[in-house]
Tab-separated table of N, CA and C in Angstrom:
chain	number	residue	atom	x	y	z
A	1	UNK	N	115.630	71.236	93.282
A	1	UNK	CA	115.997	72.632	93.518
A	1	UNK	C	114.775	73.418	93.958
A	2	UNK	N	114.980	74.385	94.771
A	2	UNK	CA	113.917	75.225	95.303
A	2	UNK	C	113.280	76.056	94.196
A	3	UNK	N	111.939	76.243	94.259
A	3	UNK	CA	111.307	77.100	93.253
A	3	UNK	C	111.727	78.557	93.379
A	4	UNK	N	112.298	78.918	94.526
A	4	UNK	CA	112.787	80.290	94.718
A	4	UNK	C	114.309	80.221	94.651
A	5	UNK	N	114.820	80.157	93.464
A	5	UNK	CA	116.266	80.042	93.274
A	5	UNK	C	116.949	81.362	93.594
A	6	UNK	N	118.194	81.309	94.119
A	6	UNK	CA	118.892	82.552	94.447
A	6	UNK	C	118.960	83.543	93.305
A	7	UNK	N	119.054	83.062	92.072
A	7	UNK	CA	119.120	83.982	90.944
A	7	UNK	C	117.832	84.784	90.804
A	8	UNK	N	116.711	84.223	91.297
A	8	UNK	CA	115.446	84.942	91.202
A	8	UNK	C	115.321	86.015	92.275
A	9	UNK	N	116.300	86.110	93.168
A	9	UNK	CA	116.247	87.082	94.245
A	9	UNK	C	116.993	88.364	93.915
A	10	UNK	N	117.386	88.549	92.655
A	10	UNK	CA	118.103	89.769	92.302
A	10	UNK	C	117.247	91.001	92.558
A	11	UNK	N	115.958	90.879	92.442
A	11	UNK	CA	115.021	91.956	92.756
A	11	UNK	C	114.438	91.685	94.141
A	12	UNK	N	115.282	91.436	95.114
A	12	UNK	CA	114.870	91.008	96.436
A	12	UNK	C	114.007	92.036	97.157
A	13	UNK	N	112.883	91.585	97.751
A	13	UNK	CA	112.059	92.481	98.553
A	13	UNK	C	112.658	92.729	99.928
A	14	UNK	N	113.773	92.074	100.241
A	14	UNK	CA	114.373	92.160	101.563
A	14	UNK	C	115.307	93.347	101.713
A	15	UNK	N	115.458	94.133	100.685
A	15	UNK	CA	116.318	95.309	100.759
A	15	UNK	C	117.497	95.178	99.818
A	16	UNK	N	118.092	96.301	99.530
A	16	UNK	CA	119.211	96.339	98.587
A	16	UNK	C	120.355	95.466	99.085
A	17	UNK	N	120.766	94.530	98.267
A	17	UNK	CA	121.915	93.700	98.572
A	17	UNK	C	121.645	92.578	99.553
A	18	UNK	N	120.449	92.472	100.105
A	18	UNK	CA	120.143	91.431	101.072
A	18	UNK	C	119.529	90.239	100.358
A	19	UNK	N	120.145	89.083	100.530
A	19	UNK	CA	119.655	87.856	99.909
A	19	UNK	C	119.557	86.771	100.965
A	20	UNK	N	118.611	85.873	100.774
A	20	UNK	CA	118.476	84.735	101.663
A	20	UNK	C	119.400	83.622	101.196
A	21	UNK	N	120.007	82.930	102.148
A	21	UNK	CA	120.824	81.773	101.803
A	21	UNK	C	119.900	80.592	101.516
A	22	UNK	N	120.447	79.557	100.911
A	22	UNK	CA	119.655	78.362	100.608
A	22	UNK	C	119.054	77.767	101.879
A	23	UNK	N	119.826	77.732	102.983
A	23	UNK	CA	119.311	77.187	104.238
A	23	UNK	C	118.104	77.978	104.724
A	24	UNK	N	118.205	79.291	104.653
A	24	UNK	CA	117.098	80.126	105.122
A	24	UNK	C	115.895	80.014	104.182
A	25	UNK	N	116.151	79.849	102.899
A	25	UNK	CA	115.048	79.624	101.959
A	25	UNK	C	114.325	78.317	102.278
A	26	UNK	N	115.103	77.275	102.603
A	26	UNK	CA	114.502	75.990	102.958
A	26	UNK	C	113.616	76.127	104.190
A	27	UNK	N	114.090	76.867	105.182
A	27	UNK	CA	113.305	77.086	106.398
A	27	UNK	C	112.029	77.853	106.066
A	28	UNK	N	112.168	78.919	105.287
A	28	UNK	CA	111.001	79.735	104.926
A	28	UNK	C	109.985	78.905	104.146
A	29	UNK	N	110.442	78.078	103.232
A	29	UNK	CA	109.529	77.237	102.463
A	29	UNK	C	108.813	76.243	103.368
A	30	UNK	N	109.511	75.678	104.350
A	30	UNK	CA	108.885	74.740	105.283
A	30	UNK	C	107.812	75.448	106.118
A	31	UNK	N	108.097	76.671	106.546
A	31	UNK	CA	107.114	77.436	107.321
A	31	UNK	C	105.889	77.749	106.467
A	32	UNK	N	106.110	78.174	105.243
A	32	UNK	CA	104.984	78.486	104.350
A	32	UNK	C	104.173	77.233	104.024
A	33	UNK	N	104.845	76.106	103.852
A	33	UNK	CA	104.128	74.852	103.600
A	33	UNK	C	103.278	74.484	104.815
A	34	UNK	N	103.811	74.709	106.014
A	34	UNK	CA	103.041	74.456	107.227
A	34	UNK	C	101.839	75.368	107.322
A	35	UNK	N	102.011	76.638	106.952
A	35	UNK	CA	100.893	77.579	106.958
A	35	UNK	C	99.833	77.129	105.958
A	36	UNK	N	100.272	76.674	104.801
A	36	UNK	CA	99.345	76.190	103.772
A	36	UNK	C	98.525	75.024	104.328
A	37	UNK	N	99.200	74.050	104.932
A	37	UNK	CA	98.504	72.880	105.480
A	37	UNK	C	97.543	73.283	106.600
A	38	UNK	N	97.960	74.210	107.447
A	38	UNK	CA	97.123	74.657	108.561
A	38	UNK	C	95.860	75.342	108.048
A	39	UNK	N	96.007	76.219	107.083
A	39	UNK	CA	94.844	76.900	106.524
A	39	UNK	C	93.898	75.911	105.846
A	40	UNK	N	94.449	74.955	105.128
A	40	UNK	CA	93.621	73.936	104.476
A	40	UNK	C	92.878	73.114	105.520
A	41	UNK	N	93.555	72.752	106.599
A	41	UNK	CA	92.922	71.972	107.672
A	41	UNK	C	91.836	72.785	108.374
A	42	UNK	N	91.981	74.101	108.371
A	42	UNK	CA	90.989	74.986	108.993
A	42	UNK	C	89.784	75.227	108.088
A	43	UNK	N	89.797	74.624	106.905
A	43	UNK	CA	88.645	74.714	106.026
A	43	UNK	C	88.772	75.681	104.871
A	44	UNK	N	89.919	76.328	104.731
A	44	UNK	CA	90.122	77.214	103.585
A	44	UNK	C	90.310	76.357	102.339
A	45	UNK	N	89.672	76.761	101.255
A	45	UNK	CA	89.856	76.070	99.987
A	45	UNK	C	91.207	76.420	99.383
A	46	UNK	N	91.651	75.596	98.453
A	46	UNK	CA	92.958	75.824	97.825
A	46	UNK	C	93.028	77.198	97.166
A	47	UNK	N	91.967	77.580	96.472
A	47	UNK	CA	91.961	78.891	95.811
A	47	UNK	C	91.995	80.021	96.838
A	48	UNK	N	91.334	79.824	97.982
A	48	UNK	CA	91.347	80.852	99.033
A	48	UNK	C	92.748	81.014	99.625
A	49	UNK	N	93.415	79.890	99.848
A	49	UNK	CA	94.770	79.949	100.398
A	49	UNK	C	95.704	80.635	99.410
A	50	UNK	N	95.594	80.280	98.142
A	50	UNK	CA	96.441	80.908	97.128
A	50	UNK	C	96.174	82.400	97.059
A	51	UNK	N	94.897	82.790	97.106
A	51	UNK	CA	94.549	84.216	97.062
A	51	UNK	C	95.106	84.946	98.281
A	52	UNK	N	95.054	84.300	99.438
A	52	UNK	CA	95.608	84.894	100.648
A	52	UNK	C	97.110	85.094	100.516
A	53	UNK	N	97.817	84.076	100.039
A	53	UNK	CA	99.266	84.196	99.849
A	53	UNK	C	99.584	85.297	98.838
A	54	UNK	N	98.798	85.374	97.767
A	54	UNK	CA	99.015	86.419	96.761
A	54	UNK	C	98.799	87.804	97.360
A	55	UNK	N	97.758	87.946	98.169
A	55	UNK	CA	97.468	89.226	98.802
A	55	UNK	C	98.604	89.629	99.747
A	56	UNK	N	99.108	88.680	100.507
A	56	UNK	CA	100.221	88.955	101.425
A	56	UNK	C	101.466	89.358	100.639
A	57	UNK	N	101.718	88.678	99.536
A	57	UNK	CA	102.900	88.995	98.724
A	57	UNK	C	102.811	90.397	98.141
A	58	UNK	N	101.598	90.855	97.867
A	58	UNK	CA	101.413	92.192	97.299
A	58	UNK	C	101.602	93.294	98.338
A	59	UNK	N	101.454	92.970	99.634
A	59	UNK	CA	101.531	93.992	100.669
A	59	UNK	C	102.415	93.539	101.829
A	60	UNK	N	103.692	93.249	101.584
A	60	UNK	CA	104.552	92.702	102.652
A	60	UNK	C	104.711	93.635	103.845
A	61	UNK	N	104.710	94.956	103.618
A	61	UNK	CA	104.892	95.875	104.749
A	61	UNK	C	103.683	95.831	105.674
A	62	UNK	N	102.485	95.650	105.124
A	62	UNK	CA	101.283	95.526	105.944
A	62	UNK	C	101.333	94.254	106.776
A	63	UNK	N	101.774	93.159	106.173
A	63	UNK	CA	101.879	91.896	106.882
A	63	UNK	C	102.870	92.012	108.029
A	64	UNK	N	104.027	92.588	107.756
A	64	UNK	CA	105.039	92.729	108.807
A	64	UNK	C	104.486	93.534	109.977
A	65	UNK	N	103.773	94.591	109.685
A	65	UNK	CA	103.181	95.429	110.740
A	65	UNK	C	102.160	94.636	111.551
A	66	UNK	N	101.297	93.867	110.879
A	66	UNK	CA	100.281	93.060	111.581
A	66	UNK	C	100.933	91.981	112.426
A	67	UNK	N	101.963	91.323	111.889
A	67	UNK	CA	102.626	90.259	112.650
A	67	UNK	C	103.335	90.811	113.880
A	68	UNK	N	103.962	91.981	113.750
A	68	UNK	CA	104.605	92.601	114.919
A	68	UNK	C	103.576	92.926	115.984
A	69	UNK	N	102.428	93.462	115.571
A	69	UNK	CA	101.364	93.792	116.507
A	69	UNK	C	100.875	92.543	117.237
A	70	UNK	N	100.680	91.443	116.485
A	70	UNK	CA	100.225	90.187	117.089
A	70	UNK	C	101.267	89.632	118.043
A	71	UNK	N	102.542	89.679	117.667
A	71	UNK	CA	103.608	89.161	118.522
A	71	UNK	C	103.732	89.973	119.800
A	72	UNK	N	103.556	91.272	119.696
A	72	UNK	CA	103.666	92.133	120.876
A	72	UNK	C	102.474	91.989	121.802
A	73	UNK	N	101.341	91.520	121.296
A	73	UNK	CA	100.136	91.363	122.107
A	73	UNK	C	100.188	90.106	122.981
A	74	UNK	N	101.074	89.192	122.636
A	74	UNK	CA	101.152	87.923	123.382
A	74	UNK	C	101.834	88.107	124.707
């Protein structure tokens, strides 16, 4: 079972009443695992990667804004 079980999404950061389905959770977990592997391969230590993920989780609106800016610059 996924570590992010649907029951844990009752306080969803995605907005009132919005929940991710199991399929979408699986996709998101695969993407995050890929990001983890990429950062590790780039020389980030495990603690650095965890700290980065924690920082992103604390400021999701900032991350969304930065990602939109990067996507629009391409």
